[in-house]
Structure formats: C-alpha cells, structure tokens
Amino acid sequence: MAPTGHPPDVLTRWVGLAIGICGIALASLVLPSAPTTDAWGWIIWGRELAHGTLHTAVGGSPSWKPLPVLFTTLLSALGEHAPEGWLFLSRAFGLAGLVLAYLVATRLAGRAAGVVAALALALSSGWVRGLEHGYSEPVVIAALLGALLAHLEGRSRIALWLVGAATLARPELWPLLLVLALWLGRREPLRRVEGLAMAAVAPALWVGVDWLGSGRFLNGGKTAAQVAKHLSGWDMLDLALRMPSLPVLALAAVGAAFAALRSDRLPAALGVATVAWAGVLAVAVTVGYPPSDRLMSPLMAGVSVLAGLGAARLVALAGSSAGATVAVAVALAAVTVPFGVARVQSFSRQMEAGEAHARLQLDLRHAARMTRAEARGAQAVAMPANLTWSRGAVAWEWRLPLGNVGTLGHSPPGPRLFVFVPPGRHLQRGEPVFATRDWRLLLDLRKSRADVRRGPD
C-alpha cells in the first residue's frame, strides 16, 4: 500500500503491520472456527475451479461471488486446510479494515479521529459475525477503505483497482467503479481505460462464469431472489441506521455537516455518497433487488471515518483550552461508552453462539471424514433440516458438489446424522435411504451440543 519511494522506515512499518495483522488472524484459528453457508460455497467452488469443474447450481444458498472464489481457488493448494485458509484471509482483511479506518481518519483529522473510526467499525453490527464465519463483507470494507487511503496518498491506480475488486464481491458497487473511472479519466486517460475495462469484465465474471457452472443464465440473481429475506426498502434503511450505534451515527452526521460547512471535499463527498448509496439500495430493494441484512454493511467504511471526523471536530470546538478539551472528550465518552459496552456484551453472546456452532460443525467434518470411504460411491447426501447450514462441510469432506447435499424432510431417529443415496438412485421423500454403518463415529442428535435449532445464515 505504501507508495514507491517512501523512506525505508515507512516500508518497515507497513511490513510490520501486515505481519501483526496476519499473526492475530492466524492466532484466532486456535479458537473453534467454522465457515458458514456462503463461505462453504466459495471454498467448494474454488476447489472445483482448481480441478477444472464447477457446479454453481446448488438448489438454494449460496449464490456465486467472483472475488472470494478467486481467493479460494488459490487457497485450494492448501488441500484439506483450504477452509481454514479462507477464514484466515477473511479475518486478516477484517483486521486490516480497522487499521485502514484508523489511517484514513487520522490522515483527515488526527489520531483521535483514527481511534474513534476504528472503534466505530469494530463495534458495528455484523463485523464480529463476518469475521467469525468468513463472510466477504470484511474484504469489501477493507478494499473501500484502502481505496480512500490510496486516494489520499495520490495513488489513483491503486484506488481504482481496489474499488474494482470490491465490485466482484458486491455487484451494486459497479456504478461506483464506472463513475470513478470516468472521474479519474479527466486527468489520467489511462485510468479511464483501466476502469472501463474492469467495469466490462466484472459482469462477465458475475454472470458468465456462473452460467458455465450452472447452465442457467443469471443463476446467481435467481438464487439470491429465492433465498432473500422479506425486507422492504424501509427495512433496509432501518438496518443501515442500526448498524452503527446511535452515538456513532450522530458523530458521523456531525462529521459530514462540518465537512460540508468547511468545504472539505473528500469528507463532504464521502458523506453525500454514503447517504445517497443507502437511498439507492433501499429503492433498488423496493423495485425487486434481492434484499439481505448484509447489503448495507459496506456503508460502514464511510460511516466509521465520518464518525472519527465528527468526534475530532467537536473536541476542536473547545479551542485551545486544555480544560475545555478534556471536558468535551469526557462528555463524548460518557455518552458513547454505555452504547459500546452494550455492543461488546452482544458480541460476546454472538461469539459464544458462534463457538458452539463451530464445535458442532467441526464434529460434523470429523464424522464425515471418518466415513468418507463408505460414501465414495454416493451421488447424493441428505442431512437433517436443522443442520443444512453446514451442508457445505459435508460436501467438502465427501468431495461432492454442493447441490448434491439435500435435506431430509425429518431428522432420522437416534444418532443417524448422514445418509446417502447409492449410485443410480434419487432421494424421494418417504423413500428408504442408506445410512453410514458405524454409528459410533457419528454424532448423536440428542446430545446437547447438537441441539442447534438454527445455524448461521
């Protein structure tokens, strides 16, 4: 990220940051960790692409995303450890997002603004969950914040490419890529060519590759529409407003207002873009775009930076008086800390639930691995309906396409966890199925650890 020509000590700091981020991300895997539905799809598709096969018709969630599959295709070289490789990468990007939020806000309004921005992002709803289960949103947020920092460093090409990368994980960012390419092209014609080329390639990667893998045009959009939650445009705006805590939202509004009054071009543009984009997404959902509670997550890239600016501007209003500055800072802390504590408590409960799900899924993978030889002739697998959020784990271990893992209409009695259909048969409801023979290797659904009614989305 550091521009060429920076002093060696600056490069050393960047390398140190990268090593620290990777070290923390790697250490986090010591805790029980498990991908969820979407991440498993990308991991399996990465392996399939690496082996020259791709099956994206899965009969439900997840839907195709080019960017994470590009990563998981490379990670397939890790073999059995590719799932852990993706979790490591997603968490590293999430931690990098915190560092980038700090650096962008620090560049605009000082270190205190940077600290507030990083905390605002870390305490936003969905951030911890995204890191726990390997969602792509941490990657998108890091890419957008990296683009902002690159712009501040005068690195327009890096900014453009990072926005282009984000477009491959969130298709609704495609207009932003197009606008940025045209805007940069006013002074740098080469950026226009690069940006327009990326804008042309992105739809091909979204639609074309998915078409080859599924045999169905616009398969990803149809899949997303089938599994989308019933949310209106107003629901989406409500989600956007609740992602940050109330004090963070207020500080972001203050930051945007000060930027507009002082004609600070980048922060003012960031405020306008954040509000406008939330409105555009709400309208898009109203007219039929598949809604998701993670659709608004990338907006936190802008909100966190603006919150840092807002806090810095309020403290600056105290003037040069040290006493007044401390008083304003204490008042801000008194207002925001209770909300932060509530978020931390909520995240603690989420992490405990995530760890329970991870332990269950790790047991599922172990059981599937131990019975892999028996399942070698299987063409389809059925799982109890309350465990389908982990069907990717079974597909991965038994080396089946994700679409070949189906759902039993009812959970089988006793400890039977996996059932599979022999070659040449199709599972029909009510039809007898064949189960793995060694029940001692499988989980007992009656055990408390397996009493999970609903897994991660």
GROMACS .gro file of C-alpha atoms in nm:
model
  457
    1MET     CA    1   0.000   0.000   0.000
    2ALA     CA    2   0.287   0.235   0.066
    3PRO     CA    3   0.380   0.428  -0.247
    4THR     CA    4   0.711   0.354  -0.415
    5GLY     CA    5   0.976   0.595  -0.298
    6HIS     CA    6   0.868   0.610   0.065
    7PRO     CA    7   1.152   0.601   0.318
    8PRO     CA    8   1.262   0.258   0.438
    9ASP     CA    9   1.119   0.317   0.787
   10VAL     CA   10   0.773   0.371   0.636
   11LEU     CA   11   0.802   0.048   0.439
   12THR     CA   12   0.916  -0.127   0.756
   13ARG     CA   13   0.608  -0.005   0.940
   14TRP     CA   14   0.382  -0.136   0.663
   15VAL     CA   15   0.553  -0.475   0.672
   16GLY     CA   16   0.525  -0.480   1.050
   17LEU     CA   17   0.155  -0.400   1.030
   18ALA     CA   18   0.098  -0.679   0.778
   19ILE     CA   19   0.285  -0.930   0.994
   20GLY     CA   20   0.091  -0.824   1.304
   21ILE     CA   21  -0.245  -0.850   1.127
   22CYS     CA   22  -0.162  -1.193   0.984
   23GLY     CA   23  -0.035  -1.311   1.322
   24ILE     CA   24  -0.357  -1.213   1.501
   25ALA     CA   25  -0.572  -1.365   1.225
   26LEU     CA   26  -0.374  -1.689   1.244
   27ALA     CA   27  -0.391  -1.698   1.624
   28SER     CA   28  -0.770  -1.660   1.608
   29LEU     CA   29  -0.793  -2.000   1.440
   30VAL     CA   30  -0.689  -2.161   1.767
   31LEU     CA   31  -1.046  -2.100   1.881
   32PRO     CA   32  -1.320  -2.324   1.734
   33SER     CA   33  -1.384  -2.173   1.392
   34ALA     CA   34  -1.616  -2.270   1.110
   35PRO     CA   35  -1.727  -2.119   0.779
   36THR     CA   36  -2.098  -2.084   0.722
   37THR     CA   37  -2.326  -2.131   0.422
   38ASP     CA   38  -2.187  -1.867   0.185
   39ALA     CA   39  -1.823  -1.926   0.272
   40TRP     CA   40  -1.854  -2.301   0.221
   41GLY     CA   41  -1.992  -2.241  -0.125
   42TRP     CA   42  -1.693  -2.026  -0.221
   43ILE     CA   43  -1.448  -2.277  -0.072
   44ILE     CA   44  -1.601  -2.570  -0.261
   45TRP     CA   45  -1.624  -2.374  -0.587
   46GLY     CA   46  -1.260  -2.276  -0.550
   47ARG     CA   47  -1.161  -2.641  -0.530
   48GLU     CA   48  -1.381  -2.728  -0.825
   49LEU     CA   49  -1.234  -2.450  -1.038
   50ALA     CA   50  -0.884  -2.563  -0.950
   51HIS     CA   51  -0.977  -2.913  -1.074
   52GLY     CA   52  -1.149  -2.790  -1.390
   53THR     CA   53  -1.506  -2.846  -1.273
   54LEU     CA   54  -1.763  -2.602  -1.142
   55HIS     CA   55  -2.116  -2.668  -1.015
   56THR     CA   56  -2.290  -2.348  -0.905
   57ALA     CA   57  -2.646  -2.481  -0.932
   58VAL     CA   58  -2.688  -2.561  -0.563
   59GLY     CA   59  -3.065  -2.555  -0.513
   60GLY     CA   60  -3.056  -2.268  -0.264
   61SER     CA   61  -2.800  -2.056  -0.087
   62PRO     CA   62  -2.527  -1.953  -0.151
   63SER     CA   63  -2.507  -1.758  -0.475
   64TRP     CA   64  -2.199  -1.702  -0.687
   65LYS     CA   65  -1.945  -1.429  -0.599
   66PRO     CA   66  -1.630  -1.392  -0.811
   67LEU     CA   67  -1.390  -1.226  -0.564
   68PRO     CA   68  -1.398  -1.480  -0.279
   69VAL     CA   69  -1.386  -1.766  -0.531
   70LEU     CA   70  -1.074  -1.615  -0.689
   71PHE     CA   71  -0.912  -1.634  -0.346
   72THR     CA   72  -1.042  -1.983  -0.262
   73THR     CA   73  -0.923  -2.116  -0.597
   74LEU     CA   74  -0.569  -2.016  -0.497
   75LEU     CA   75  -0.626  -2.146  -0.144
   76SER     CA   76  -0.724  -2.487  -0.281
   77ALA     CA   77  -0.349  -2.552  -0.298
   78LEU     CA   78  -0.372  -2.593   0.082
   79GLY     CA   79  -0.576  -2.910   0.030
   80GLU     CA   80  -0.769  -3.013   0.340
   81HIS     CA   81  -0.677  -2.685   0.510
   82ALA     CA   82  -0.835  -2.460   0.246
   83PRO     CA   83  -1.139  -2.380   0.470
   84GLU     CA   84  -0.907  -2.259   0.745
   85GLY     CA   85  -0.712  -2.067   0.482
   86TRP     CA   86  -1.024  -1.873   0.383
   87LEU     CA   87  -1.114  -1.798   0.745
   88PHE     CA   88  -0.760  -1.669   0.800
   89LEU     CA   89  -0.780  -1.449   0.492
   90SER     CA   90  -1.125  -1.309   0.574
   91ARG     CA   91  -1.016  -1.227   0.929
   92ALA     CA   92  -0.694  -1.070   0.811
   93PHE     CA   93  -0.892  -0.843   0.579
   94GLY     CA   94  -1.131  -0.758   0.862
   95LEU     CA   95  -0.844  -0.658   1.090
   96ALA     CA   96  -0.685  -0.465   0.805
   97GLY     CA   97  -1.013  -0.274   0.774
   98LEU     CA   98  -0.973  -0.150   1.131
   99VAL     CA   99  -0.619  -0.034   1.061
  100LEU     CA  100  -0.727   0.136   0.738
  101ALA     CA  101  -1.019   0.312   0.911
  102TYR     CA  102  -0.769   0.444   1.165
  103LEU     CA  103  -0.523   0.558   0.896
  104VAL     CA  104  -0.784   0.731   0.679
  105ALA     CA  105  -0.944   0.919   0.969
  106THR     CA  106  -0.601   1.004   1.115
  107ARG     CA  107  -0.494   1.147   0.781
  108LEU     CA  108  -0.806   1.365   0.772
  109ALA     CA  109  -0.840   1.479   1.134
  110GLY     CA  110  -0.569   1.341   1.362
  111ARG     CA  111  -0.504   1.030   1.568
  112ALA     CA  112  -0.803   1.073   1.800
  113ALA     CA  113  -1.027   1.064   1.492
  114GLY     CA  114  -0.848   0.748   1.381
  115VAL     CA  115  -0.910   0.574   1.713
  116VAL     CA  116  -1.280   0.663   1.703
  117ALA     CA  117  -1.312   0.544   1.343
  118ALA     CA  118  -1.152   0.207   1.421
  119LEU     CA  119  -1.373   0.157   1.727
  120ALA     CA  120  -1.684   0.260   1.532
  121LEU     CA  121  -1.612  -0.005   1.270
  122ALA     CA  122  -1.525  -0.275   1.524
  123LEU     CA  123  -1.846  -0.213   1.718
  124SER     CA  124  -2.074  -0.206   1.414
  125SER     CA  125  -2.330  -0.482   1.397
  126GLY     CA  126  -2.222  -0.768   1.176
  127TRP     CA  127  -1.850  -0.701   1.196
  128VAL     CA  128  -1.773  -0.972   1.454
  129ARG     CA  129  -2.011  -1.216   1.285
  130GLY     CA  130  -1.846  -1.150   0.950
  131LEU     CA  131  -1.505  -1.234   1.090
  132GLU     CA  132  -1.629  -1.541   1.276
  133HIS     CA  133  -1.782  -1.715   0.979
  134GLY     CA  134  -1.582  -1.594   0.682
  135TYR     CA  135  -1.822  -1.355   0.511
  136SER     CA  136  -1.698  -1.136   0.228
  137GLU     CA  137  -1.809  -0.806   0.384
  138PRO     CA  138  -1.481  -0.757   0.580
  139VAL     CA  139  -1.297  -0.790   0.248
  140VAL     CA  140  -1.521  -0.530   0.081
  141ILE     CA  141  -1.491  -0.281   0.367
  142ALA     CA  142  -1.112  -0.317   0.371
  143ALA     CA  143  -1.099  -0.265  -0.006
  144LEU     CA  144  -1.311   0.053   0.011
  145LEU     CA  145  -1.111   0.198   0.299
  146GLY     CA  146  -0.790   0.105   0.118
  147ALA     CA  147  -0.919   0.291  -0.186
  148LEU     CA  148  -0.981   0.601   0.028
  149LEU     CA  149  -0.631   0.586   0.173
  150ALA     CA  150  -0.478   0.533  -0.172
  151HIS     CA  151  -0.667   0.839  -0.298
  152LEU     CA  152  -0.531   1.046  -0.009
  153GLU     CA  153  -0.180   0.921  -0.095
  154GLY     CA  154  -0.229   1.024  -0.457
  155ARG     CA  155  -0.237   0.661  -0.574
  156SER     CA  156  -0.531   0.674  -0.812
  157ARG     CA  157  -0.449   0.345  -0.980
  158ILE     CA  158  -0.449   0.151  -0.652
  159ALA     CA  159  -0.776   0.321  -0.553
  160LEU     CA  160  -0.937   0.222  -0.882
  161TRP     CA  161  -0.824  -0.139  -0.861
  162LEU     CA  162  -0.943  -0.175  -0.503
  163VAL     CA  163  -1.288  -0.046  -0.596
  164GLY     CA  164  -1.283  -0.288  -0.889
  165ALA     CA  165  -1.204  -0.573  -0.651
  166ALA     CA  166  -1.490  -0.472  -0.420
  167THR     CA  167  -1.723  -0.479  -0.721
  168LEU     CA  168  -1.651  -0.852  -0.757
  169ALA     CA  169  -1.798  -0.915  -0.411
  170ARG     CA  170  -2.084  -0.663  -0.416
  171PRO     CA  171  -2.233  -0.610  -0.765
  172GLU     CA  172  -2.420  -0.297  -0.656
  173LEU     CA  173  -2.081  -0.120  -0.635
  174TRP     CA  174  -2.045  -0.145  -1.014
  175PRO     CA  175  -2.183   0.209  -1.076
  176LEU     CA  176  -1.924   0.344  -0.829
  177LEU     CA  177  -1.647   0.180  -1.032
  178LEU     CA  178  -1.785   0.334  -1.351
  179VAL     CA  179  -1.814   0.685  -1.201
  180LEU     CA  180  -1.465   0.663  -1.051
  181ALA     CA  181  -1.316   0.553  -1.384
  182LEU     CA  182  -1.476   0.847  -1.566
  183TRP     CA  183  -1.379   1.096  -1.294
  184LEU     CA  184  -1.016   0.984  -1.280
  185GLY     CA  185  -1.006   0.976  -1.658
  186ARG     CA  186  -1.042   1.352  -1.677
  187ARG     CA  187  -0.677   1.391  -1.572
  188GLU     CA  188  -0.542   1.043  -1.637
  189PRO     CA  189  -0.684   0.888  -1.956
  190LEU     CA  190  -0.515   0.558  -1.876
  191ARG     CA  191  -0.723   0.528  -1.557
  192ARG     CA  192  -1.037   0.567  -1.767
  193VAL     CA  193  -0.930   0.282  -1.992
  194GLU     CA  194  -0.843   0.058  -1.696
  195GLY     CA  195  -1.164   0.142  -1.512
  196LEU     CA  196  -1.389   0.084  -1.810
  197ALA     CA  197  -1.210  -0.245  -1.880
  198MET     CA  198  -1.276  -0.357  -1.522
  199ALA     CA  199  -1.636  -0.242  -1.549
  200ALA     CA  200  -1.671  -0.458  -1.861
  201VAL     CA  201  -1.501  -0.764  -1.709
  202ALA     CA  202  -1.698  -0.759  -1.383
  203PRO     CA  203  -2.036  -0.861  -1.538
  204ALA     CA  204  -1.863  -1.139  -1.729
  205LEU     CA  205  -1.719  -1.278  -1.406
  206TRP     CA  206  -2.051  -1.242  -1.227
  207VAL     CA  207  -2.278  -1.380  -1.498
  208GLY     CA  208  -2.059  -1.567  -1.746
  209VAL     CA  209  -1.867  -1.793  -1.507
  210ASP     CA  210  -2.182  -1.867  -1.308
  211TRP     CA  211  -2.360  -1.956  -1.634
  212LEU     CA  212  -2.083  -2.203  -1.721
  213GLY     CA  213  -2.108  -2.358  -1.375
  214SER     CA  214  -2.486  -2.383  -1.357
  215GLY     CA  215  -2.610  -2.391  -1.716
  216ARG     CA  216  -2.862  -2.125  -1.616
  217PHE     CA  217  -2.838  -1.761  -1.725
  218LEU     CA  218  -2.844  -1.516  -1.430
  219ASN     CA  219  -2.832  -1.813  -1.193
  220GLY     CA  220  -2.681  -1.609  -0.909
  221GLY     CA  221  -2.954  -1.347  -0.919
  222LYS     CA  222  -3.226  -1.611  -0.928
  223THR     CA  223  -3.068  -1.797  -0.639
  224ALA     CA  224  -3.038  -1.477  -0.435
  225ALA     CA  225  -3.402  -1.394  -0.507
  226GLN     CA  226  -3.515  -1.741  -0.394
  227VAL     CA  227  -3.340  -1.723  -0.057
  228ALA     CA  228  -3.375  -1.346   0.003
  229LYS     CA  229  -3.540  -1.230   0.320
  230HIS     CA  230  -3.869  -1.043   0.309
  231LEU     CA  231  -3.737  -0.692   0.360
  232SER     CA  232  -3.871  -0.368   0.220
  233GLY     CA  233  -3.675  -0.058   0.126
  234TRP     CA  234  -3.769   0.094   0.461
  235ASP     CA  235  -3.642  -0.219   0.635
  236MET     CA  236  -3.310  -0.175   0.457
  237LEU     CA  237  -3.282   0.187   0.571
  238ASP     CA  238  -3.363   0.077   0.924
  239LEU     CA  239  -3.085  -0.183   0.906
  240ALA     CA  240  -2.843   0.080   0.778
  241LEU     CA  241  -2.929   0.312   1.068
  242ARG     CA  242  -2.887   0.034   1.325
  243MET     CA  243  -2.551  -0.095   1.201
  244PRO     CA  244  -2.362   0.176   1.392
  245SER     CA  245  -2.464   0.261   1.747
  246LEU     CA  246  -2.667   0.579   1.794
  247PRO     CA  247  -2.371   0.791   1.914
  248VAL     CA  248  -2.160   0.675   1.617
  249LEU     CA  249  -2.440   0.766   1.379
  250ALA     CA  250  -2.470   1.110   1.542
  251LEU     CA  251  -2.093   1.165   1.524
  252ALA     CA  252  -2.093   1.065   1.156
  253ALA     CA  253  -2.369   1.319   1.088
  254VAL     CA  254  -2.166   1.585   1.271
  255GLY     CA  255  -1.856   1.495   1.071
  256ALA     CA  256  -2.044   1.519   0.741
  257ALA     CA  257  -2.202   1.851   0.842
  258PHE     CA  258  -1.868   2.007   0.940
  259ALA     CA  259  -1.714   1.884   0.615
  260ALA     CA  260  -1.992   2.047   0.414
  261LEU     CA  261  -1.964   2.377   0.604
  262ARG     CA  262  -1.586   2.389   0.571
  263SER     CA  263  -1.587   2.264   0.212
  264ASP     CA  264  -1.363   1.967   0.293
  265ARG     CA  265  -1.407   1.795  -0.040
  266LEU     CA  266  -1.332   1.433   0.041
  267PRO     CA  267  -1.522   1.406   0.372
  268ALA     CA  268  -1.815   1.601   0.225
  269ALA     CA  269  -1.822   1.374  -0.080
  270LEU     CA  270  -1.797   1.071   0.149
  271GLY     CA  271  -2.099   1.189   0.349
  272VAL     CA  272  -2.307   1.255   0.039
  273ALA     CA  273  -2.206   0.924  -0.118
  274THR     CA  274  -2.289   0.726   0.197
  275VAL     CA  275  -2.637   0.875   0.234
  276ALA     CA  276  -2.708   0.858  -0.139
  277TRP     CA  277  -2.594   0.497  -0.164
  278ALA     CA  278  -2.817   0.391   0.127
  279GLY     CA  279  -3.109   0.553  -0.053
  280VAL     CA  280  -3.023   0.390  -0.385
  281LEU     CA  281  -3.006   0.045  -0.224
  282ALA     CA  282  -3.338   0.099  -0.048
  283VAL     CA  283  -3.501   0.197  -0.379
  284ALA     CA  284  -3.337  -0.099  -0.554
  285VAL     CA  285  -3.483  -0.339  -0.297
  286THR     CA  286  -3.822  -0.176  -0.337
  287VAL     CA  287  -3.821  -0.243  -0.712
  288GLY     CA  288  -3.704  -0.603  -0.676
  289TYR     CA  289  -3.332  -0.623  -0.596
  290PRO     CA  290  -3.278  -0.923  -0.361
  291PRO     CA  291  -3.255  -0.785  -0.006
  292SER     CA  292  -3.008  -0.904   0.255
  293ASP     CA  293  -2.928  -0.788   0.605
  294ARG     CA  294  -2.563  -0.760   0.493
  295LEU     CA  295  -2.640  -0.545   0.190
  296MET     CA  296  -2.573  -0.221   0.379
  297SER     CA  297  -2.254  -0.339   0.554
  298PRO     CA  298  -2.006  -0.168   0.315
  299LEU     CA  299  -2.156   0.168   0.417
  300MET     CA  300  -1.970   0.133   0.747
  301ALA     CA  301  -1.650   0.218   0.560
  302GLY     CA  302  -1.779   0.573   0.522
  303VAL     CA  303  -1.972   0.596   0.849
  304SER     CA  304  -1.673   0.496   1.064
  305VAL     CA  305  -1.443   0.756   0.906
  306LEU     CA  306  -1.706   1.029   0.934
  307ALA     CA  307  -1.767   0.939   1.300
  308GLY     CA  308  -1.397   0.988   1.370
  309LEU     CA  309  -1.407   1.326   1.198
  310GLY     CA  310  -1.719   1.426   1.392
  311ALA     CA  311  -1.557   1.344   1.726
  312ALA     CA  312  -1.243   1.537   1.634
  313ARG     CA  313  -1.440   1.843   1.521
  314LEU     CA  314  -1.644   1.851   1.842
  315VAL     CA  315  -1.331   1.836   2.054
  316ALA     CA  316  -1.174   2.109   1.840
  317LEU     CA  317  -1.468   2.338   1.920
  318ALA     CA  318  -1.331   2.361   2.272
  319GLY     CA  319  -1.048   2.571   2.133
  320SER     CA  320  -0.700   2.577   2.281
  321SER     CA  321  -0.814   2.543   2.642
  322ALA     CA  322  -0.692   2.209   2.779
  323GLY     CA  323  -0.968   2.202   3.040
  324ALA     CA  324  -1.243   2.257   2.784
  325THR     CA  325  -1.093   1.996   2.553
  326VAL     CA  326  -1.086   1.738   2.832
  327ALA     CA  327  -1.443   1.827   2.930
  328VAL     CA  328  -1.571   1.773   2.576
  329ALA     CA  329  -1.379   1.447   2.542
  330VAL     CA  330  -1.516   1.320   2.874
  331ALA     CA  331  -1.870   1.418   2.774
  332LEU     CA  332  -1.837   1.230   2.446
  333ALA     CA  333  -1.703   0.925   2.628
  334ALA     CA  334  -1.985   0.938   2.884
  335VAL     CA  335  -2.243   0.934   2.604
  336THR     CA  336  -2.081   0.670   2.387
  337VAL     CA  337  -1.933   0.421   2.636
  338PRO     CA  338  -2.268   0.275   2.756
  339PHE     CA  339  -2.364   0.200   2.395
  340GLY     CA  340  -2.021   0.049   2.334
  341VAL     CA  341  -2.050  -0.172   2.642
  342ALA     CA  342  -2.389  -0.295   2.523
  343ARG     CA  343  -2.240  -0.379   2.182
  344VAL     CA  344  -1.948  -0.565   2.342
  345GLN     CA  345  -2.189  -0.771   2.554
  346SER     CA  346  -2.394  -0.852   2.246
  347PHE     CA  347  -2.082  -0.953   2.054
  348SER     CA  348  -1.974  -1.173   2.344
  349ARG     CA  349  -2.301  -1.364   2.320
  350GLN     CA  350  -2.260  -1.389   1.942
  351MET     CA  351  -1.911  -1.529   1.982
  352GLU     CA  352  -2.030  -1.789   2.231
  353ALA     CA  353  -2.305  -1.898   1.993
  354GLY     CA  354  -2.059  -1.896   1.704
  355GLU     CA  355  -1.818  -2.114   1.902
  356ALA     CA  356  -2.097  -2.365   1.975
  357HIS     CA  357  -2.184  -2.381   1.606
  358ALA     CA  358  -1.817  -2.417   1.519
  359ARG     CA  359  -1.771  -2.708   1.759
  360LEU     CA  360  -2.072  -2.882   1.609
  361GLN     CA  361  -1.950  -2.827   1.255
  362LEU     CA  362  -1.601  -2.948   1.338
  363ASP     CA  363  -1.759  -3.267   1.472
  364LEU     CA  364  -1.962  -3.296   1.152
  365ARG     CA  365  -1.646  -3.267   0.945
  366HIS     CA  366  -1.470  -3.525   1.159
  367ALA     CA  367  -1.760  -3.769   1.126
  368ALA     CA  368  -1.778  -3.715   0.751
  369ARG     CA  369  -1.402  -3.760   0.717
  370MET     CA  370  -1.413  -4.087   0.910
  371THR     CA  371  -1.689  -4.223   0.687
  372ARG     CA  372  -1.553  -4.087   0.359
  373ALA     CA  373  -1.457  -4.430   0.228
  374GLU     CA  374  -1.810  -4.563   0.275
  375ALA     CA  375  -1.957  -4.262   0.097
  376ARG     CA  376  -1.725  -4.288  -0.201
  377GLY     CA  377  -1.999  -4.431  -0.421
  378ALA     CA  378  -2.264  -4.182  -0.311
  379GLN     CA  379  -2.413  -3.943  -0.563
  380ALA     CA  380  -2.631  -3.756  -0.317
  381VAL     CA  381  -2.639  -3.688   0.056
  382ALA     CA  382  -2.928  -3.597   0.281
  383MET     CA  383  -2.896  -3.416   0.613
  384PRO     CA  384  -3.146  -3.324   0.884
  385ALA     CA  385  -3.316  -2.996   0.800
  386ASN     CA  386  -3.187  -2.819   1.113
  387LEU     CA  387  -2.826  -2.876   1.004
  388THR     CA  388  -2.838  -2.764   0.641
  389TRP     CA  389  -2.640  -2.451   0.730
  390SER     CA  390  -2.344  -2.692   0.749
  391ARG     CA  391  -2.412  -2.891   0.435
  392GLY     CA  392  -2.102  -2.736   0.280
  393ALA     CA  393  -1.889  -2.906   0.545
  394VAL     CA  394  -2.024  -3.248   0.441
  395ALA     CA  395  -1.991  -3.169   0.070
  396TRP     CA  396  -1.630  -3.064   0.128
  397GLU     CA  397  -1.532  -3.376   0.321
  398TRP     CA  398  -1.715  -3.618   0.091
  399ARG     CA  399  -1.593  -3.430  -0.220
  400LEU     CA  400  -1.942  -3.380  -0.361
  401PRO     CA  401  -2.086  -3.081  -0.545
  402LEU     CA  402  -2.274  -2.859  -0.302
  403GLY     CA  403  -2.600  -2.916  -0.490
  404ASN     CA  404  -2.578  -3.289  -0.418
  405VAL     CA  405  -2.632  -3.237  -0.047
  406GLY     CA  406  -3.004  -3.230   0.019
  407THR     CA  407  -3.239  -3.214   0.314
  408LEU     CA  408  -3.438  -3.484   0.489
  409GLY     CA  409  -3.800  -3.395   0.546
  410HIS     CA  410  -3.748  -3.508   0.905
  411SER     CA  411  -3.449  -3.580   1.125
  412PRO     CA  412  -3.376  -3.953   1.143
  413PRO     CA  413  -3.414  -4.119   1.484
  414GLY     CA  414  -3.119  -4.198   1.705
  415PRO     CA  415  -2.765  -4.098   1.622
  416ARG     CA  416  -2.802  -4.113   1.243
  417LEU     CA  417  -2.658  -3.792   1.111
  418PHE     CA  418  -2.565  -3.858   0.750
  419VAL     CA  419  -2.749  -4.066   0.495
  420PHE     CA  420  -2.653  -4.113   0.135
  421VAL     CA  421  -2.811  -4.247  -0.179
  422PRO     CA  422  -2.629  -4.520  -0.370
  423PRO     CA  423  -2.538  -4.465  -0.739
  424GLY     CA  424  -2.830  -4.455  -0.975
  425ARG     CA  425  -3.088  -4.357  -0.714
  426HIS     CA  426  -3.261  -4.029  -0.643
  427LEU     CA  427  -3.378  -3.947  -0.294
  428GLN     CA  428  -3.755  -3.919  -0.270
  429ARG     CA  429  -3.945  -3.811   0.038
  430GLY     CA  430  -4.056  -4.114   0.236
  431GLU     CA  431  -3.826  -4.345   0.044
  432PRO     CA  432  -3.584  -4.558   0.248
  433VAL     CA  433  -3.228  -4.433   0.245
  434PHE     CA  434  -2.893  -4.586   0.324
  435ALA     CA  435  -2.700  -4.459   0.621
  436THR     CA  436  -2.339  -4.492   0.725
  437ARG     CA  437  -2.278  -4.815   0.914
  438ASP     CA  438  -2.053  -4.719   1.201
  439TRP     CA  439  -2.279  -4.506   1.421
  440ARG     CA  440  -2.005  -4.473   1.681
  441LEU     CA  441  -1.823  -4.234   1.451
  442LEU     CA  442  -2.123  -4.004   1.420
  443LEU     CA  443  -2.288  -3.750   1.645
  444ASP     CA  444  -2.597  -3.823   1.844
  445LEU     CA  445  -2.853  -3.555   1.757
  446ARG     CA  446  -2.997  -3.591   2.104
  447LYS     CA  447  -2.677  -3.461   2.262
  448SER     CA  448  -2.688  -3.104   2.388
  449ARG     CA  449  -2.404  -2.990   2.164
  450ALA     CA  450  -2.608  -3.084   1.859
  451ASP     CA  451  -2.922  -2.918   1.989
  452VAL     CA  452  -2.887  -2.628   1.749
  453ARG     CA  453  -3.219  -2.531   1.601
  454ARG     CA  454  -3.084  -2.280   1.359
  455GLY     CA  455  -2.732  -2.221   1.239
  456PRO     CA  456  -2.567  -1.908   1.097
  457ASP     CA  457  -2.723  -1.762   0.784
   0.00000   0.00000   0.00000
